[in-house]
Every structure is written in structure tokens, then in C-alpha cells.
Coordinates of C-alpha atoms and ligand atoms in Angstrom, one line a residue:
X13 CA -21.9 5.6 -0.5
X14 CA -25.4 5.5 0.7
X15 CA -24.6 6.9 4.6
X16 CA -27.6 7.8 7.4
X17 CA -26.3 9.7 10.3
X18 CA -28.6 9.5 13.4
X19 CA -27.9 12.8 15.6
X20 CA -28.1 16.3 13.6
X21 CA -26.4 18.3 16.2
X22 CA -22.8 19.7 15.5
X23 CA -21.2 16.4 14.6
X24 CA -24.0 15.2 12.5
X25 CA -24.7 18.0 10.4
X26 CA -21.7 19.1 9.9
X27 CA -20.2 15.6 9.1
X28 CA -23.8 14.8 6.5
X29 CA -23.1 18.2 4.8
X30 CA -19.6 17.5 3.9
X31 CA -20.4 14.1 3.3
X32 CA -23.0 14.9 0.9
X33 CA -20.5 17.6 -0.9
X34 CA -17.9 14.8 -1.5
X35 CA -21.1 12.8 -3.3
X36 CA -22.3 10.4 -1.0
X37 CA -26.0 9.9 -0.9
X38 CA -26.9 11.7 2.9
X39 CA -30.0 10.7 5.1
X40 CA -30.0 13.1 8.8
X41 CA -32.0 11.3 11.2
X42 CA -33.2 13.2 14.3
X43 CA -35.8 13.0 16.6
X44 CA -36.1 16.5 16.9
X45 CA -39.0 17.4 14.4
X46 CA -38.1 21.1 13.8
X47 CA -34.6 20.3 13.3
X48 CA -35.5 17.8 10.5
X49 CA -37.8 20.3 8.8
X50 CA -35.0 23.5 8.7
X51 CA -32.6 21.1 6.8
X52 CA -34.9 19.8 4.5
X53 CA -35.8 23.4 3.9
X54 CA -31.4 24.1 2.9
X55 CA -31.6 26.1 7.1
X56 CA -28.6 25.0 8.7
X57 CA -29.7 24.8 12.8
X58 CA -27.0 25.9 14.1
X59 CA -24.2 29.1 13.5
X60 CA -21.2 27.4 11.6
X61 CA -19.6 29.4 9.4
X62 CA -19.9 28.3 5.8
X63 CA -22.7 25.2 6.5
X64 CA -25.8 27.7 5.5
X65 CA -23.7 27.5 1.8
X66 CA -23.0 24.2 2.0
X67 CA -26.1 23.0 3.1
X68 CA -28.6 25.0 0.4
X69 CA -26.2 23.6 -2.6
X70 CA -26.8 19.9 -1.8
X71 CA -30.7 20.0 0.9
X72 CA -32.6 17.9 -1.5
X73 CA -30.4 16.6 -3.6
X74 CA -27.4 14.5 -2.0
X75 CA -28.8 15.3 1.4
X76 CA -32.3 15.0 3.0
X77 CA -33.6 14.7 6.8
X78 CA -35.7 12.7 8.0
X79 CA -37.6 11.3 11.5
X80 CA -37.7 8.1 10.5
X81 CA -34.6 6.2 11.6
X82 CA -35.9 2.9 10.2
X83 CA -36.6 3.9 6.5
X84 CA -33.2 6.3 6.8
X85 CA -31.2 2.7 7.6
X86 CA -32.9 1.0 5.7
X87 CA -31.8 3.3 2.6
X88 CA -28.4 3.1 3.9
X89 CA -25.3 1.1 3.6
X90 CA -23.1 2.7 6.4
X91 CA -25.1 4.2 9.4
X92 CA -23.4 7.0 11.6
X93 CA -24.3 7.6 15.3
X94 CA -23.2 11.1 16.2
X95 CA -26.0 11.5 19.3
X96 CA -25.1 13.2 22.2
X97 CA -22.9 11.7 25.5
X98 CA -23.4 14.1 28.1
X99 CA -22.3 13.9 32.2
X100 CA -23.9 13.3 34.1
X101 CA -24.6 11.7 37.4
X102 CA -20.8 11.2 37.7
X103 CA -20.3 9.2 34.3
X104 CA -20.5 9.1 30.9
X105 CA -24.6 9.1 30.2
X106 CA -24.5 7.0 27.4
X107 CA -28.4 7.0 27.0
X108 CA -28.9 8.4 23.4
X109 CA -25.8 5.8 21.9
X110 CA -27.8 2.9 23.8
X111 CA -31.0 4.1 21.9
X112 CA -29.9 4.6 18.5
X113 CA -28.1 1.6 18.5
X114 CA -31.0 -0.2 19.8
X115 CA -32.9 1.4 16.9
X116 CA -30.8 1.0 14.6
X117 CA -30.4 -3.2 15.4
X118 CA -34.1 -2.8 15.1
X119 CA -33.9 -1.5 11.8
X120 CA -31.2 -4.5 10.8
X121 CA -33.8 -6.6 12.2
X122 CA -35.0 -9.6 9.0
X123 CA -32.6 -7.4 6.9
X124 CA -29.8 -9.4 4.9
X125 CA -27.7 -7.0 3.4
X126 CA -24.6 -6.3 4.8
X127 CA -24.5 -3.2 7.0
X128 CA -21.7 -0.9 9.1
X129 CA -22.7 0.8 11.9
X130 CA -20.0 3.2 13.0
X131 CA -19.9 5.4 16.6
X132 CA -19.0 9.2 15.4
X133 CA -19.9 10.5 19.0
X134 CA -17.3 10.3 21.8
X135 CA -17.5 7.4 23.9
X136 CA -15.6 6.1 26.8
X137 CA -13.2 3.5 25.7
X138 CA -14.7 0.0 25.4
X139 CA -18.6 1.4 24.4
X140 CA -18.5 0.6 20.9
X141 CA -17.6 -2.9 21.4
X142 CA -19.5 -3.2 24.9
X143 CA -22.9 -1.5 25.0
X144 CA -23.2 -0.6 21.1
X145 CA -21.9 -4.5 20.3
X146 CA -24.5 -6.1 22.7
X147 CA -27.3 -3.5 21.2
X148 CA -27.0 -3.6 18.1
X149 CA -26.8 -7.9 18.3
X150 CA -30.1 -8.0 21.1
X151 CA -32.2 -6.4 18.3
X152 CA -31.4 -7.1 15.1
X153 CA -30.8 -11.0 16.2
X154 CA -27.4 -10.5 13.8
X155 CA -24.0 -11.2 14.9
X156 CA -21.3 -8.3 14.4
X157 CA -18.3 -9.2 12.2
X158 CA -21.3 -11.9 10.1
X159 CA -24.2 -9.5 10.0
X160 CA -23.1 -6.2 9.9
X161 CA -19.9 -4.8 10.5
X162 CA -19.5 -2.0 13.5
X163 CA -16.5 0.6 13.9
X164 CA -15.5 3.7 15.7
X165 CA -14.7 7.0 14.0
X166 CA -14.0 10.3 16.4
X167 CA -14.7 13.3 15.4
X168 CA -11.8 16.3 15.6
X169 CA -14.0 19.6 14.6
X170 CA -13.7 22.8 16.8
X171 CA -17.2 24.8 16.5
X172 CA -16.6 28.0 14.6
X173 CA -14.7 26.5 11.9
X174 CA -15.8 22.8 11.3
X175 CA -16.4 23.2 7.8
X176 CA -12.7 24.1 7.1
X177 CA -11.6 21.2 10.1
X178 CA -13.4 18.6 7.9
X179 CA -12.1 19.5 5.0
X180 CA -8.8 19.8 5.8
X181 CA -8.7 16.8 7.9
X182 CA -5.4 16.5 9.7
X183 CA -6.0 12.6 10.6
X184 CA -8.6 9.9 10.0
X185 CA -9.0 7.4 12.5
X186 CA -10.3 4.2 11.5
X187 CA -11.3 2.0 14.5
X188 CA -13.2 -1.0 13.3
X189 CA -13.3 -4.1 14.5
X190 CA -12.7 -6.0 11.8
X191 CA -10.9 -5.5 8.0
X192 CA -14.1 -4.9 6.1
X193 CA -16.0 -2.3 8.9
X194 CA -12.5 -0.5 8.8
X195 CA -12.7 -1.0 4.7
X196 CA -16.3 0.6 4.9
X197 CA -15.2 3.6 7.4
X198 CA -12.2 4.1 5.0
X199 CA -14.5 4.3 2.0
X200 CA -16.7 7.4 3.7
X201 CA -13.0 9.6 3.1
X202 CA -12.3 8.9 -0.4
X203 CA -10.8 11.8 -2.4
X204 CA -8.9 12.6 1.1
X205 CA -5.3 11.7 -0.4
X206 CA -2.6 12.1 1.9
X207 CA -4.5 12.5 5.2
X208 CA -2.6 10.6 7.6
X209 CA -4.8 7.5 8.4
X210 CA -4.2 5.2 11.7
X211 CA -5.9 2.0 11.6
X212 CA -6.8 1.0 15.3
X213 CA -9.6 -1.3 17.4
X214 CA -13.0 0.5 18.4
X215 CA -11.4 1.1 22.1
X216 CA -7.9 2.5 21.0
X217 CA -10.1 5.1 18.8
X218 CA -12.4 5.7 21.5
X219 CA -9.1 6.9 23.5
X220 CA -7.3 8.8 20.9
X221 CA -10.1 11.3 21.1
X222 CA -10.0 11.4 24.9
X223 CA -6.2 12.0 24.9
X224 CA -6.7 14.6 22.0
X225 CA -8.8 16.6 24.1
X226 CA -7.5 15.6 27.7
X227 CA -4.3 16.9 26.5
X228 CA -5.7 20.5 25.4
X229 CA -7.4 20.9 28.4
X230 CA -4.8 20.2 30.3
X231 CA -2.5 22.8 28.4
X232 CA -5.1 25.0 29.3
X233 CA -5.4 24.7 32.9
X234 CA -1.6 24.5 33.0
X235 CA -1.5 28.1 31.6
X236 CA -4.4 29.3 33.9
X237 CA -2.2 28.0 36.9
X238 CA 0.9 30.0 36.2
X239 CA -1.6 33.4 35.3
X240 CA -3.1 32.9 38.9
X241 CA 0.3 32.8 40.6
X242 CA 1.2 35.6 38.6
X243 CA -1.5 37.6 39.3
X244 CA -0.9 36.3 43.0
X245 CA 2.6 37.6 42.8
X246 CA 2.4 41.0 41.1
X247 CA 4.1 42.7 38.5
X248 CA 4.3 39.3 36.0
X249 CA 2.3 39.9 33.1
X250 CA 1.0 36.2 32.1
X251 CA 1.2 37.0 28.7
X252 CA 4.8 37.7 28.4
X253 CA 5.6 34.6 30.4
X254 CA 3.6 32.6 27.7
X255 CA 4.7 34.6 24.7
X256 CA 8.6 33.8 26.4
X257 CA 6.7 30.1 27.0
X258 CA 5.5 30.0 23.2
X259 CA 9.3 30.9 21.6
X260 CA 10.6 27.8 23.3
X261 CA 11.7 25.2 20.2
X262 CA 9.4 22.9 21.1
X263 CA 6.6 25.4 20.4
X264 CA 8.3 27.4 17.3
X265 CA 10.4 27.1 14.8
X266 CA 12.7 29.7 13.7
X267 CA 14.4 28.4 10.3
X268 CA 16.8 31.3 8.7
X269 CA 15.2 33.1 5.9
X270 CA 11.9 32.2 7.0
X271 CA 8.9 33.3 9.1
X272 CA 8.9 31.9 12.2
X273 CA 6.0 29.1 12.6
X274 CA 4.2 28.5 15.8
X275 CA 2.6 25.5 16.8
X276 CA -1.5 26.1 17.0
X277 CA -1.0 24.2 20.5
X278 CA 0.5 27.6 21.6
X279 CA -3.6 28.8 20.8
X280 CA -4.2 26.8 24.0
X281 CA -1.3 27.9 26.0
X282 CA -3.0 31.4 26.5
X283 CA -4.6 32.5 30.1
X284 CA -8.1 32.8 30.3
X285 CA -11.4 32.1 32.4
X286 CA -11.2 28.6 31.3
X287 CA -12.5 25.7 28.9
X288 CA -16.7 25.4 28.2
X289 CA -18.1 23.8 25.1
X290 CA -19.7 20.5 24.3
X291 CA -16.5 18.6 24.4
X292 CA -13.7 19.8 26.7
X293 CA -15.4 19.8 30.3
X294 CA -17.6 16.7 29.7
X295 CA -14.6 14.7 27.7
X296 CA -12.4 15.4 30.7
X297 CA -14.8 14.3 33.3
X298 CA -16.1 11.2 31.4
X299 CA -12.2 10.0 31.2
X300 CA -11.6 10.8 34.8
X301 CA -14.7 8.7 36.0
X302 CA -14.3 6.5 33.6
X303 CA -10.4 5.5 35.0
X304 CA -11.9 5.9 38.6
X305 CA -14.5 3.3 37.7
X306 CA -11.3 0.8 36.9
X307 CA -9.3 1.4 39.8
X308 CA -6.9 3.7 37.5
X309 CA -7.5 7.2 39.1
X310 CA -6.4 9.9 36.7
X311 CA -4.9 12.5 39.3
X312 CA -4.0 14.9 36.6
X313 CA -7.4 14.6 34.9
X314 CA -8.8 15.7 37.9
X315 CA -6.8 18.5 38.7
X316 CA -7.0 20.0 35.3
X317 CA -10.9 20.1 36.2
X318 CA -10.9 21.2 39.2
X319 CA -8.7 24.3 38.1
X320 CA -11.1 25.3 34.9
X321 CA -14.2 24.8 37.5
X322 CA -12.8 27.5 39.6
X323 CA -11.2 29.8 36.9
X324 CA -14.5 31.9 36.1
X325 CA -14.6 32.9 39.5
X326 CA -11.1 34.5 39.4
X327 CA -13.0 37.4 37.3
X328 CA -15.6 38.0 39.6
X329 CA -12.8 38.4 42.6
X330 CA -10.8 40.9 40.0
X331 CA -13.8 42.8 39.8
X332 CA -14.8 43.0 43.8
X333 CA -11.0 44.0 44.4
X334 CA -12.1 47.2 43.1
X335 CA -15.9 47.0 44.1
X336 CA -16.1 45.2 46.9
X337 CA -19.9 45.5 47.0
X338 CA -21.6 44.9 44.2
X339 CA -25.2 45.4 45.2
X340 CA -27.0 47.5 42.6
X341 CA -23.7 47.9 40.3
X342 CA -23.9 47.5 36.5
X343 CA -22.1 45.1 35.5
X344 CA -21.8 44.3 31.3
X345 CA -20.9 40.9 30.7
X346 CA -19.1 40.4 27.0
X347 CA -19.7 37.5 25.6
X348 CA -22.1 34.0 26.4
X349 CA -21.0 31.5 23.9
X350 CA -18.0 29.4 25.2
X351 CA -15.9 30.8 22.3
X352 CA -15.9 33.3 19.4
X353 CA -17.6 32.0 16.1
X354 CA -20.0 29.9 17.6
X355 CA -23.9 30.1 18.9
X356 CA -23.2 27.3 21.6
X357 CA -23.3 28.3 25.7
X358 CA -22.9 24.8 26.6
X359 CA -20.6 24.8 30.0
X360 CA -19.7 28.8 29.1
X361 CA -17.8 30.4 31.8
X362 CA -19.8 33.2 31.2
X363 CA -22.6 31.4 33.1
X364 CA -20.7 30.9 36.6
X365 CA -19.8 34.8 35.5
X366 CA -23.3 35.7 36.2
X367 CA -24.6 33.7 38.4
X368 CA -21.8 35.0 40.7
X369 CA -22.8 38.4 40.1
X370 CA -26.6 38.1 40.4
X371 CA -25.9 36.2 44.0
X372 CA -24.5 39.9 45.0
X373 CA -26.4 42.1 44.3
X374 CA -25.2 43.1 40.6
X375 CA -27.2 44.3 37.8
X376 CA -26.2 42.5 35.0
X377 CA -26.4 43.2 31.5
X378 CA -25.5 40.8 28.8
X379 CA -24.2 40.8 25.3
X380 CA -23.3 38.4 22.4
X381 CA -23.3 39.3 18.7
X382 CA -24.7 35.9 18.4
X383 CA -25.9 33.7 21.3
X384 CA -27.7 36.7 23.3
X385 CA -30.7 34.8 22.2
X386 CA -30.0 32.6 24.5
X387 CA -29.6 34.4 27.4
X388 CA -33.1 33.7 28.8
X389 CA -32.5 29.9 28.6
X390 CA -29.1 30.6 30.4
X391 CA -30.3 32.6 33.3
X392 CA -34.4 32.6 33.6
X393 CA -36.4 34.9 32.7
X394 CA -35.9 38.4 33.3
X395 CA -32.9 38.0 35.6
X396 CA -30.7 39.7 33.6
X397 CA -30.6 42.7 30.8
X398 CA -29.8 41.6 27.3
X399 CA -28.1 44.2 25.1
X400 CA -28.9 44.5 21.2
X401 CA -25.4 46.1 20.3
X402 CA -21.4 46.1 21.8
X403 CA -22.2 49.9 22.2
X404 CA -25.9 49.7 24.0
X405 CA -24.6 47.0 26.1
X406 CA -21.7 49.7 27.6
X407 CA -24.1 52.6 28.1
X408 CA -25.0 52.5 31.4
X409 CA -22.1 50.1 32.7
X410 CA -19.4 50.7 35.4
X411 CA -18.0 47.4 35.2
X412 CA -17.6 45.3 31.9
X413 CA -16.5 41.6 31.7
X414 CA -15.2 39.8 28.9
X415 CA -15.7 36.9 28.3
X416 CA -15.5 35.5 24.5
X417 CA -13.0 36.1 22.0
X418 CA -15.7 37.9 19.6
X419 CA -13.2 39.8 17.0
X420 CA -16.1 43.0 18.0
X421 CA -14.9 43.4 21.3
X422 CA -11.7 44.5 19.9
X423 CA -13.5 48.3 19.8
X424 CA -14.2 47.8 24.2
X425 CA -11.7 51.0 24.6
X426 CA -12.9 53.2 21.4
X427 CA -16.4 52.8 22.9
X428 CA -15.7 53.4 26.4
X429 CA -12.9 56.2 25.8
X430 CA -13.4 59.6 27.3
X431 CA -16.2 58.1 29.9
X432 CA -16.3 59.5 33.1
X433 CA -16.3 57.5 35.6
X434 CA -14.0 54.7 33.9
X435 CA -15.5 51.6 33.9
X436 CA -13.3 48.7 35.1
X437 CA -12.7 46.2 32.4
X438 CA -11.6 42.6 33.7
X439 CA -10.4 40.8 30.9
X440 CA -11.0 36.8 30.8
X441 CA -9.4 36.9 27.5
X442 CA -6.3 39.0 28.1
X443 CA -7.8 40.2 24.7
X444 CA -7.2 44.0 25.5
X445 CA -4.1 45.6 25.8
X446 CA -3.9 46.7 29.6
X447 CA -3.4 50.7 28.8
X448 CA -5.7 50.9 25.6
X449 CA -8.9 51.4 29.3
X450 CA -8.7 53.6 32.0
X451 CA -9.2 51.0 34.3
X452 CA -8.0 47.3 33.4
X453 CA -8.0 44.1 35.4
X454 CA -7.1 41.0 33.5
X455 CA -6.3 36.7 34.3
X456 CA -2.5 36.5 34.8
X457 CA -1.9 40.2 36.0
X458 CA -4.5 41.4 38.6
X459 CA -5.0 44.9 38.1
X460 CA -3.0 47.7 36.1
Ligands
LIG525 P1 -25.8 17.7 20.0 O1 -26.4 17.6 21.3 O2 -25.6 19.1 19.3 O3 -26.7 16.9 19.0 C1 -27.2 15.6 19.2 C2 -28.4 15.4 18.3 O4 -28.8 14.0 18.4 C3 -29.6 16.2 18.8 O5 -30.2 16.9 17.7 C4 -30.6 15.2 19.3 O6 -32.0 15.5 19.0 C5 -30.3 14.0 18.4 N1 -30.6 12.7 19.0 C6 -30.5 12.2 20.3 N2 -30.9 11.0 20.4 C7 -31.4 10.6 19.2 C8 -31.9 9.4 18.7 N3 -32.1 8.3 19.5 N4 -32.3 9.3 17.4 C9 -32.1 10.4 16.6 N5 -31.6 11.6 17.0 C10 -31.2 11.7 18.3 O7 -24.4 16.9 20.0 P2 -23.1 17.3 19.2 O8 -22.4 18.5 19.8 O9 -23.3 17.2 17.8 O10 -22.2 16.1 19.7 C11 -22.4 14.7 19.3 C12 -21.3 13.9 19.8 O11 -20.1 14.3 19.1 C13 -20.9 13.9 21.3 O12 -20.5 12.7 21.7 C14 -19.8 14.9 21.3 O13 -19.0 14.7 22.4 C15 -19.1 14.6 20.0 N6 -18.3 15.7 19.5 C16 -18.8 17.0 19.5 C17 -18.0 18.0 19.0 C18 -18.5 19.4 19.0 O14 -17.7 20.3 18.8 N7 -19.8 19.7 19.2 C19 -16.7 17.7 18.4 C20 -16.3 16.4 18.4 C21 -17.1 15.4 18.9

């Protein structure tokens, strides 16, 4: 098929890529000139394991970028809008879909051949077949369902290992609003026998992504919960309640002769300083408002929240129940991107972390294999130190805390063994055994 993607962020370059590698005919459409100009050069812009591959084998051949949203359509039978939807101002901001749809119906505008335009973003349930409907009709003078079809198709990936998540595709949802849009969506996945397909309307699609990921959050801030009252308590360790947690039936299965199997939902049943990312804070928020907004107040939503907004926090008081004063301390922060295997700091607990730390006085040094780049964006200029190495970024510290799950930080005690003073570590991650460091504090245990 003959597909242009408008948005080259995460979603869209990651979905045009793959795309392009199962032989449709890609066009990336941003507005973003520099972005445009690293894929056409085979550059992937962001860190995604396996898309710098992926994208030099088909840059210029299946797949090509361009500015131009109105030649890229016009190229195109099946257009893609995988722009941003922030929060903002208490909602949704759905300000990029109301433009590229508007563009887009532009570009339909005294065209006659038949054309899909399907929502890839995440959208509060009703958008597609509200504001993208009434868009999309306004400019191009065509009426959906004659004129061009329109659909919704969420997208599942988890930054870090997209590539893989696309490829082996666990479901496909199809939300169109009529046979031949959901035809047209279906047609993008051919080849991807046996994924499990549901067939839906625009608005039940819309809300199967917001469950997906309302339901993960909310494992998460159910875990952080029990670690705080544990660490309240004293002398419960909150990862041998989960691990207890995580043998249940429900979670694994124990079949005689054979390994047990775990449920990856058990990945999200693990204490921590909390959810960041594109999705999880922003998905949850957007639902919440979004039910508010109808009179349907999503209590749960809320408190889920309300508990990750506070969780980063919880290090910083670890750390000042041994240093009480931080003024002029060193404190090494591990870790700025919102999870391991990814370049993105959007809503990263580690930037609560530090703010906290600068507002006391700390001197803070900062280190990420691969966002520390970043750092200057994050905090200002200046503010804080950033570290080139694990082992430079430990030098002078007497306080380290973790914050990603980088696979590095694994080598925190070899590196800090035999110092005198100990540091303190306060682990975020409960990623470090408590007696492999002199001095550990960690979610779910307080110190040890
Ligand atoms: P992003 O912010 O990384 O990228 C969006 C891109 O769209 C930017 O490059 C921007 O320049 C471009 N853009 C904005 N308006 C445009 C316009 N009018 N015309 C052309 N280009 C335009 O966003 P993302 O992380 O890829 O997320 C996109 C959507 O997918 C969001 O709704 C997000 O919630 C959803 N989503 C994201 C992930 C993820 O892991 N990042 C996973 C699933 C779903």
C-alpha cells in the first residue's frame, strides 16, 4: 500500500519503518525540517534499538520524508496521523490531531480518489469521529464513509524495544467506522497471520488503549502503595512481598515438568519511584479529565496519579533520613530517561529527583549512558554537573540516586566498594541487592 504518516516522533517512525520493511511504499511527513532531513539521510532521530538498521536498509527506497504534507497525501492511499496529544491545561490538547487533520482534508480537497485517514496517536474516546470527522469534512468539502474512509488504530509499543513490539504484535485493533476503512486499516497488517485482531468503532479503539495503559499504571501505583507502607512499617522488604505477590496463580503458572511462566504484568508489579514517559502520566490524566468532563469521575484514575506524582519524592525523604541537610552535599543522580533503553525524559521521575535536591541546597551531579545530553534542556543551564561515565559520575559523591533501570548501573557497588566514607545509595529501582553497598536505602524498605 501507498501509506503517509504525518508525525515522525516514536509512533511515526517506528510504525513508517516497519511499514516500509513489510513493502508498503512509506512517505514521513513532519514539520520539523531537521527531522525530515536525518531520515532521508537512513539517521534514525531518536535511540530505538534496531531502527538505525531498519531505517538505512529501506531510507530511499520504500521510505522517504518529506515537509510537504500535501504532495505526501497526495501520493498516498491510506494516511496515518501519529502527532502528538499532550496535557495540558487540564485536558487532552488535541491541537496537533485538529491540524493534521485540517491539513490533511485540505489535501483531499478537489481530489476524487478514495482515501483512509486513520488516528495512530492516542485520543480521548469520541475524537476520531468528533473533532477529526468534522475536520477532515470542513476542508476537504467530502463526506466520511462517501469520500474517504476514516478509522482509529492505537498504537501498543513500549520505547526501548518497539521494533520487536511491532513485529511481534500481540493484537491489532481495527476501529473504523465503516467495513471498507476497517478493510483499508486491515490491509496495512498483511503478512501478520495469527495476530489476534478485534474489529471495533473509532471510540471503542480510542478506549482500549486508555484501559491498556490505565490498567498498568494502576498496577503500578498499587505496588508503590504497599512498598510505602512497608517501608512505613519496617522490617517488610517490598520485594519479597511482590515476589510472594508474583507466585500467586493468577500471575504464574507452574505446570509439572516445566519452567514456571510469569506473566510480563508481574514487570509492572515491581516498587519503584513511579511511571514517566510519553504515554503513562499523560494517558492517565487525559482519561481522568476526560470522565470528569462527562459527569463520570474516575476516582481510581485519579488516585493512581496522585500516588506516582508523589512517589519521586519518597527518594529524596530516604536520602534526608540520613542527611537531613543537604546544603552543599554531592548528590549523583543515576539515570534521566524515564526507563532503561530509551533517550526519552518526558515526565522522568528523575526530574522531580532534582529539582528537589537543587531546592536544598544539594550539589547535584547527573548521569545517563544515553539521555545525559539532555540534561541542560531538563534542568537549565549550568544547574547541575553532568558526568561522562558510571565511574566519573561516583567520584566525588556521598549520596547516589538511582533512578533508571540502565543494565550499567548493575556495577553501583563494584565502583563504590572499599570507599571511605560509604556513600548512601537510595535505590528507586530496588535494582541493587540491599548488602552488595555499605549504605543502602531503597522504595519498599526504608533503610538497611
Ligand atoms: P512525538 O512528540 O515524539 O512526535 C510527534 C511528531 O509530530 C513530532 O515530530 C512533531 O514535529 C510532529 N508534528 C506535530 N504536528 C504536526 C503536523 N501538523 N504535521 C506534521 N508533523 C507534526 O510523539 P510520539 O511519542 O510519537 O507520540 C505520538 C502519539 O502516539 C501520541 O498520541 C502518543 O500518546 C501515542 N503513543 C506514543 C507511544 C510512545 O511510546 N511514544 C506509544 C503508543 C502511543
Amino acid at each position: 500500500m501507498r501509506v503517509a504518516i504525518v508525525g515522525t516522533g516514536y509512533v511515526g517512525i517506528v510504525t513508517g519503518v516497519c511499514l516500509a520493511h513489510r513493502g508498503h511504499d512509506v512517505i514521513c511527513v513532519d514539520l520539523d525540517r531537521s527531522k525530515v532531513d536525518r531520515i532521508n539521510a537512513g539517521e534514525a532521530p531518536i535511540h530505538e534499538v534496531g531502527l538505525p538498521e531498519r531505517l538505512k536498509s529501506v531510507a530511499g527506497r520504500r521510505l522517504r520524508a518529506t515537509t510537504d504534507l500535501k504532495a505526501a497525501v497526495a501520493a498516498s492511499e491510506v494516511t496515518l496521523i501519529a502527532v502528538g496529544t499532550p496535557f495540558a491545561g487540564g485536558a487532552i490538547d488535541l491541537q496537533f490531531i485538529e491540524q493534521s487533520a485540517r491539513d490533511i482534508g485540505r489535501a483531499l480537497r478537489g481530489t476524487t480518489d478514495y482515501h483512509v485517514v486513520v488516528v495512530r496517536s492516542t485520543v480521548v474516546p469520541g475524537t476520531t469521529e468528533g473533532l477529526v470527522r468534522r475536520a477532515l469534512e470542513e476542508e476537504s468539502g467530502r463526506q466520511s464513509g462517501a469520500g474517504f474512509g476514516l478509522g482509529m488504530n492505537p498504537e501498543f509499543l513500549t520505547e526501548g524495544q518497539a521494533i520487536e513490539d511491532f513485529e511481534s504484535q500481540d493484537r491489532i485493533v481495527i476501529g473504523g467506522i465503516d467495513a471498507r476503512s476497517c478493510a483499508a486499516i486491515d490491509a496495512l497488517y498483511e503478512g501478520f497471520d495469527g495476530v489476534p485482531r478485534v474489529q471495533a468503532n473509532p471510540a471503542t479503539a480510542e478506549m482500549i488503549k486508555y484501559a491498556s495503559n490505565a490498567l498498568l499504571a494502576t498496577a503500578i501505583s498499587f505496588t508503590n502503595e504497599m512498598a510505602n507502607l512497608a517501608g512505613t512499617l519496617g522490617n517488610i522488604d517490598i520485594v519479597n512481598v511482590m515476589r510472594g505477590v508474583h507466585l500467586s496463580r493468577y500471575l504464574t503458572r507452574a505446570e509439572p515438568g516445566k519452567a514456571p511462566w510469569t506473566a510480563p504484568l508481574a514487570n509492572f508489579l515491581m516498587a519503584g519511584c513511579g511511571y514517566g514517559g510519553s504515554c503513562l502520566p499523560k494517558d492517565v490524566k487525559a482519561l481522568a479529565s476526560a470522565g470528569a468532563s462527562v459527569g463520570s469521575p474516575m476516582r481510581l484514575l485519579e488516585t493512581v496519579e496522585a500516588i506516582n506524582t508523589a512517589q519521586p519524592a519518597r527518594l529524596v525523604a530516604l536520602l534526608r533520613d540520613e542527611m537531613p541537610d543537604l546544603k552543599g552535599r554531592r548528590v549523583t543522580v543515576l539515570g534521566l530517561a524515564f526507563k532503561q533503553d530509551t533517550d526519552d525524559v518526558r515526565e522522568t521521575p528523575a526530574r522531580p529527583v532534582v529539582e528537589q535536591l537543587l531546592a536544598a541546597g544539594a550539589a547535584v551531579t547527573v548521569y545517563d549512558p544515553i539521555a545525559g545530553g539532555q540534561a541542560e534542556t531538563l534542568f537549565g543551564k549550568g544547574r547541575v554537573q553532568v558526568a561522562g561515565s558510571l565511574q566519573a559520575s561516583l567520584a566525588e559523591a556521598e549520596a547516589v540516586i538511582l533512578i533508571t533501570r540502565w543494565a550499567e548501573f548493575e556495577r553501583v557497588p563494584q565502583l563504590l566498594a572499599g570507599r571511605s566514607p560509604a556513600p548512601l545509595l537510595v535505590d528507586g529501582r530496588r535494582m541493587i541487592e540491599p548488602g552488595a553497598v555499605s549504605r543502602y536505602a531503597g522504595i519498599g524498605l526504608g533503610a538497611a
